[in-house]
Amino acid sequence: MSKPLTIAVFASGSGSNFQAIADAVKAGRLDVRIALLVCDKPQAAVVERAEKEGIPSFVFRPKQFASREEYESEIVHRLKEHNIDLLVLAGYMRLITDTLVRPYYGRMINIHPSLLPAFPGLNAIEQAYEHGAKVTGVTVHYVDGGMDTGPIIAQRALDIREGETLDTLTERIHRLEHELYPEVIQWIREDRVRLDGRRVQRS
Ligand code: GAR
């Protein structure tokens, strides 16, 4: 197949999606190389996961930089150093500015735990649950400068069951994320995804 795809995963928290991607690579379901973890929270569990997997990380404290543009410039520098083809945001809880969007638009994707454009932003699973939605799900989309607004690559839905608790819903959403994200990355690796304005086509 064509040249291997080198990815960087961006995360801020527990890193269960990072783990699902790393596991898919190890299981041979996903043919990419995870070259870097980018993390804005030194205490996040994902940092330990990367260490265990032998994946280098760039961990920073946003407060140590004068502005968002400044730490993003440093990130761009690291991405170039590692020849990163695709940026995979997996629970990276920061807005992205032009410093990252400009060089990587169309090569930066995110996963969000709702059916966008419903329930963007923080606590999306809880937002859908509290709203009384009957159906929710997960979305993988290209990243633009907005909050969860970029062109949608894939979505998967699930019913919110009668009497379901927020805990069980959260668990089912995470399971769906862990299935869908490695799958979508593999489509990109196989060059099957085309971005055309707001529309994304898959062959
Ligand atoms: C995931 O549910 C992801 O969809 C969400 O953060 C969680 C990270 O979990 N992202 C967003 O809400 C982005 N707007 P993880 O650290 O266990 O992968």
CSV table of C-alpha atoms and ligand atoms in Angstrom, one decimal:
chain,number,residue,atom,x,y,z
A,1,MET,CA,0.0,0.0,0.0
A,2,SER,CA,1.0,3.7,-0.2
A,3,LYS,CA,3.4,5.3,2.2
A,4,PRO,CA,2.7,4.7,5.9
A,5,LEU,CA,0.6,7.3,7.7
A,6,THR,CA,2.2,8.9,10.7
A,7,ILE,CA,-0.2,10.3,13.3
A,8,ALA,CA,-0.1,12.5,16.4
A,9,VAL,CA,-2.8,12.0,19.0
A,10,PHE,CA,-3.9,15.0,21.1
A,11,ALA,CA,-5.5,14.3,24.4
A,12,SER,CA,-6.1,16.0,27.8
A,13,GLY,CA,-7.6,13.3,30.0
A,14,SER,CA,-7.9,9.6,30.6
A,15,GLY,CA,-7.0,8.7,27.1
A,16,SER,CA,-9.3,5.8,26.5
A,17,ASN,CA,-9.6,6.8,22.8
A,18,PHE,CA,-5.8,7.0,22.6
A,19,GLN,CA,-5.7,3.5,24.0
A,20,ALA,CA,-8.3,2.2,21.6
A,21,ILE,CA,-6.2,3.6,18.7
A,22,ALA,CA,-3.0,2.1,20.1
A,23,ASP,CA,-4.7,-1.2,20.6
A,24,ALA,CA,-6.1,-1.2,17.1
A,25,VAL,CA,-2.6,-0.7,15.7
A,26,LYS,CA,-1.3,-3.5,17.8
A,27,ALA,CA,-4.1,-5.8,16.7
A,28,GLY,CA,-3.3,-5.1,13.1
A,29,ARG,CA,-6.7,-3.4,12.4
A,30,LEU,CA,-5.2,0.0,11.9
A,31,ASP,CA,-2.1,0.5,9.8
A,32,VAL,CA,-0.6,3.7,11.1
A,33,ARG,CA,2.3,4.8,13.2
A,34,ILE,CA,1.5,6.8,16.4
A,35,ALA,CA,4.6,9.0,16.5
A,36,LEU,CA,3.6,11.5,19.2
A,37,LEU,CA,1.2,12.3,22.0
A,38,VAL,CA,0.4,15.9,22.5
A,39,CYS,CA,-1.0,16.7,25.9
A,40,ASP,CA,-1.8,19.9,27.8
A,41,LYS,CA,-2.2,18.3,31.2
A,42,PRO,CA,1.0,16.9,32.8
A,43,GLN,CA,-1.2,14.9,35.3
A,44,ALA,CA,-3.4,13.3,32.7
A,45,ALA,CA,-3.6,9.5,32.7
A,46,VAL,CA,-3.0,9.5,29.0
A,47,VAL,CA,0.6,10.5,29.6
A,48,GLU,CA,1.2,7.3,31.4
A,49,ARG,CA,-0.6,5.3,28.7
A,50,ALA,CA,1.8,6.7,26.1
A,51,GLU,CA,4.8,5.9,28.2
A,52,LYS,CA,3.6,2.3,28.6
A,53,GLU,CA,3.2,2.1,24.8
A,54,GLY,CA,6.6,3.5,24.2
A,55,ILE,CA,5.2,6.5,22.4
A,56,PRO,CA,7.0,9.8,22.8
A,57,SER,CA,5.0,12.7,24.1
A,58,PHE,CA,5.0,16.5,24.1
A,59,VAL,CA,3.4,17.5,27.4
A,60,PHE,CA,3.1,21.2,28.1
A,61,ARG,CA,1.4,23.6,30.5
A,62,PRO,CA,-0.5,26.3,28.6
A,63,LYS,CA,0.1,28.8,31.4
A,64,GLN,CA,3.8,28.7,30.7
A,65,PHE,CA,3.2,30.3,27.4
A,66,ALA,CA,2.2,33.9,26.7
A,67,SER,CA,-0.6,33.0,24.4
A,68,ARG,CA,-2.4,30.1,22.6
A,69,GLU,CA,-0.6,31.0,19.4
A,70,GLU,CA,2.7,30.6,21.2
A,71,TYR,CA,2.2,27.0,22.4
A,72,GLU,CA,0.6,26.1,19.1
A,73,SER,CA,3.7,27.3,17.3
A,74,GLU,CA,5.7,25.0,19.6
A,75,ILE,CA,3.3,22.1,18.8
A,76,VAL,CA,3.7,22.8,15.0
A,77,HIS,CA,7.4,22.6,15.5
A,78,ARG,CA,7.2,19.2,17.2
A,79,LEU,CA,4.8,17.9,14.5
A,80,LYS,CA,7.2,18.8,11.8
A,81,GLU,CA,10.1,17.2,13.7
A,82,HIS,CA,8.1,14.0,13.7
A,83,ASN,CA,6.9,14.3,10.1
A,84,ILE,CA,3.2,14.0,11.2
A,85,ASP,CA,0.7,13.5,8.4
A,86,LEU,CA,-2.5,13.4,10.5
A,87,LEU,CA,-3.5,15.1,13.8
A,88,VAL,CA,-6.0,13.0,15.7
A,89,LEU,CA,-7.8,14.9,18.5
A,90,ALA,CA,-9.1,12.5,21.1
A,91,GLY,CA,-10.4,14.4,24.1
A,92,TYR,CA,-8.1,17.4,23.6
A,93,MET,CA,-10.1,20.0,25.5
A,94,ARG,CA,-8.7,23.2,23.9
A,95,LEU,CA,-9.9,25.5,21.2
A,96,ILE,CA,-7.6,25.4,18.2
A,97,THR,CA,-6.4,28.6,16.5
A,98,ASP,CA,-5.2,29.4,13.0
A,99,THR,CA,-1.7,28.6,14.0
A,100,LEU,CA,-2.6,24.9,13.9
A,101,VAL,CA,-5.6,25.0,11.6
A,102,ARG,CA,-3.9,26.8,8.7
A,103,PRO,CA,-1.1,24.3,8.2
A,104,TYR,CA,-3.2,21.2,9.0
A,105,TYR,CA,-6.7,21.9,7.7
A,106,GLY,CA,-8.0,18.7,6.1
A,107,ARG,CA,-5.3,16.7,8.1
A,108,MET,CA,-6.7,17.2,11.6
A,109,ILE,CA,-9.7,15.3,12.9
A,110,ASN,CA,-11.7,15.2,16.2
A,111,ILE,CA,-14.1,12.9,17.9
A,112,HIS,CA,-17.1,14.3,19.7
A,113,PRO,CA,-19.6,12.3,21.9
A,114,SER,CA,-22.8,13.6,20.3
A,115,LEU,CA,-24.5,13.7,16.9
A,116,LEU,CA,-23.2,17.1,15.8
A,117,PRO,CA,-24.4,19.8,15.3
A,118,ALA,CA,-26.4,18.8,18.4
A,119,PHE,CA,-24.7,19.3,21.8
A,120,PRO,CA,-21.3,20.7,20.9
A,121,GLY,CA,-18.8,21.8,23.6
A,122,LEU,CA,-18.3,20.3,27.0
A,123,ASN,CA,-20.2,17.5,28.7
A,124,ALA,CA,-22.0,16.5,25.5
A,125,ILE,CA,-23.2,13.1,26.7
A,126,GLU,CA,-24.8,14.8,29.8
A,127,GLN,CA,-26.2,17.6,27.7
A,128,ALA,CA,-28.0,15.0,25.5
A,129,TYR,CA,-29.2,13.0,28.5
A,130,GLU,CA,-30.5,16.0,30.4
A,131,HIS,CA,-32.2,17.3,27.3
A,132,GLY,CA,-34.2,14.1,27.1
A,133,ALA,CA,-32.9,13.2,23.6
A,134,LYS,CA,-34.1,9.8,22.4
A,135,VAL,CA,-31.1,9.3,20.1
A,136,THR,CA,-27.5,10.4,20.5
A,137,GLY,CA,-24.2,9.1,19.3
A,138,VAL,CA,-20.7,10.1,18.2
A,139,THR,CA,-19.2,12.2,15.4
A,140,VAL,CA,-15.8,12.2,13.8
A,141,HIS,CA,-15.2,15.5,11.9
A,142,TYR,CA,-12.4,17.6,10.4
A,143,VAL,CA,-11.3,20.4,12.7
A,144,ASP,CA,-11.8,24.0,11.7
A,145,GLY,CA,-11.4,27.0,14.0
A,146,GLY,CA,-14.9,26.6,15.6
A,147,MET,CA,-16.1,24.5,18.5
A,148,ASP,CA,-17.0,21.1,17.0
A,149,THR,CA,-18.1,22.7,13.8
A,150,GLY,CA,-15.9,21.2,11.0
A,151,PRO,CA,-17.1,19.0,8.1
A,152,ILE,CA,-18.5,15.6,9.3
A,153,ILE,CA,-16.7,12.4,8.2
A,154,ALA,CA,-18.8,9.8,10.1
A,155,GLN,CA,-21.5,9.5,12.7
A,156,ARG,CA,-22.8,6.6,14.7
A,157,ALA,CA,-26.1,6.7,16.6
A,158,LEU,CA,-27.6,4.9,19.6
A,159,ASP,CA,-30.9,5.0,21.3
A,160,ILE,CA,-31.1,6.4,24.8
A,161,ARG,CA,-33.0,3.6,26.6
A,162,GLU,CA,-35.9,4.0,28.8
A,163,GLY,CA,-34.7,4.4,32.4
A,164,GLU,CA,-31.0,4.5,31.4
A,165,THR,CA,-28.6,6.2,33.7
A,166,LEU,CA,-26.0,8.7,32.7
A,167,ASP,CA,-23.3,6.2,33.6
A,168,THR,CA,-24.5,3.4,31.3
A,169,LEU,CA,-25.1,5.9,28.5
A,170,THR,CA,-21.6,7.3,29.0
A,171,GLU,CA,-20.2,3.7,28.9
A,172,ARG,CA,-22.0,2.9,25.7
A,173,ILE,CA,-20.9,6.1,24.0
A,174,HIS,CA,-17.3,5.5,24.8
A,175,ARG,CA,-17.6,1.9,23.4
A,176,LEU,CA,-19.0,3.4,20.2
A,177,GLU,CA,-16.1,5.9,20.1
A,178,HIS,CA,-13.5,3.2,20.5
A,179,GLU,CA,-15.0,1.3,17.6
A,180,LEU,CA,-15.5,4.2,15.2
A,181,TYR,CA,-12.3,6.2,15.6
A,182,PRO,CA,-9.8,3.6,14.6
A,183,GLU,CA,-12.1,2.6,11.7
A,184,VAL,CA,-12.2,6.2,10.4
A,185,ILE,CA,-8.5,6.6,10.7
A,186,GLN,CA,-8.0,3.5,8.7
A,187,TRP,CA,-10.3,4.9,5.9
A,188,ILE,CA,-8.0,7.9,5.8
A,189,ARG,CA,-5.0,5.7,5.8
A,190,GLU,CA,-6.5,3.9,2.7
A,191,ASP,CA,-7.0,7.3,1.1
A,192,ARG,CA,-10.8,6.7,0.9
A,193,VAL,CA,-11.9,10.1,2.4
A,194,ARG,CA,-12.3,13.2,0.3
A,195,LEU,CA,-13.1,16.7,1.7
A,196,ASP,CA,-15.1,18.9,-0.6
A,197,GLY,CA,-16.3,22.1,1.1
A,198,ARG,CA,-18.7,21.0,3.9
A,199,ARG,CA,-19.1,17.6,2.4
A,200,VAL,CA,-17.0,14.6,3.0
A,201,GLN,CA,-17.1,11.7,0.7
A,202,ARG,CA,-16.0,8.1,1.4
A,203,SER,CA,-15.3,5.5,-1.3
B,1,GAR,C1,-14.3,11.5,24.7
B,1,GAR,O1,-15.6,11.1,25.0
B,1,GAR,C2,-14.3,12.5,23.5
B,1,GAR,O2,-15.3,12.3,22.6
B,1,GAR,C3,-14.5,13.8,24.3
B,1,GAR,O3,-13.7,13.7,25.4
B,1,GAR,C4,-13.7,12.3,25.8
B,1,GAR,C5,-12.2,11.9,26.1
B,1,GAR,O4,-12.1,10.7,26.7
B,1,GAR,N1,-14.2,15.0,23.5
B,1,GAR,C6,-15.0,16.1,23.5
B,1,GAR,O5,-15.9,16.3,24.2
B,1,GAR,C7,-14.5,17.1,22.5
B,1,GAR,N2,-15.4,18.2,22.4
B,1,GAR,P1,-10.8,9.9,26.7
B,1,GAR,O6,-9.7,10.8,27.3
B,1,GAR,O7,-11.0,8.7,27.6
B,1,GAR,O8,-10.5,9.5,25.3
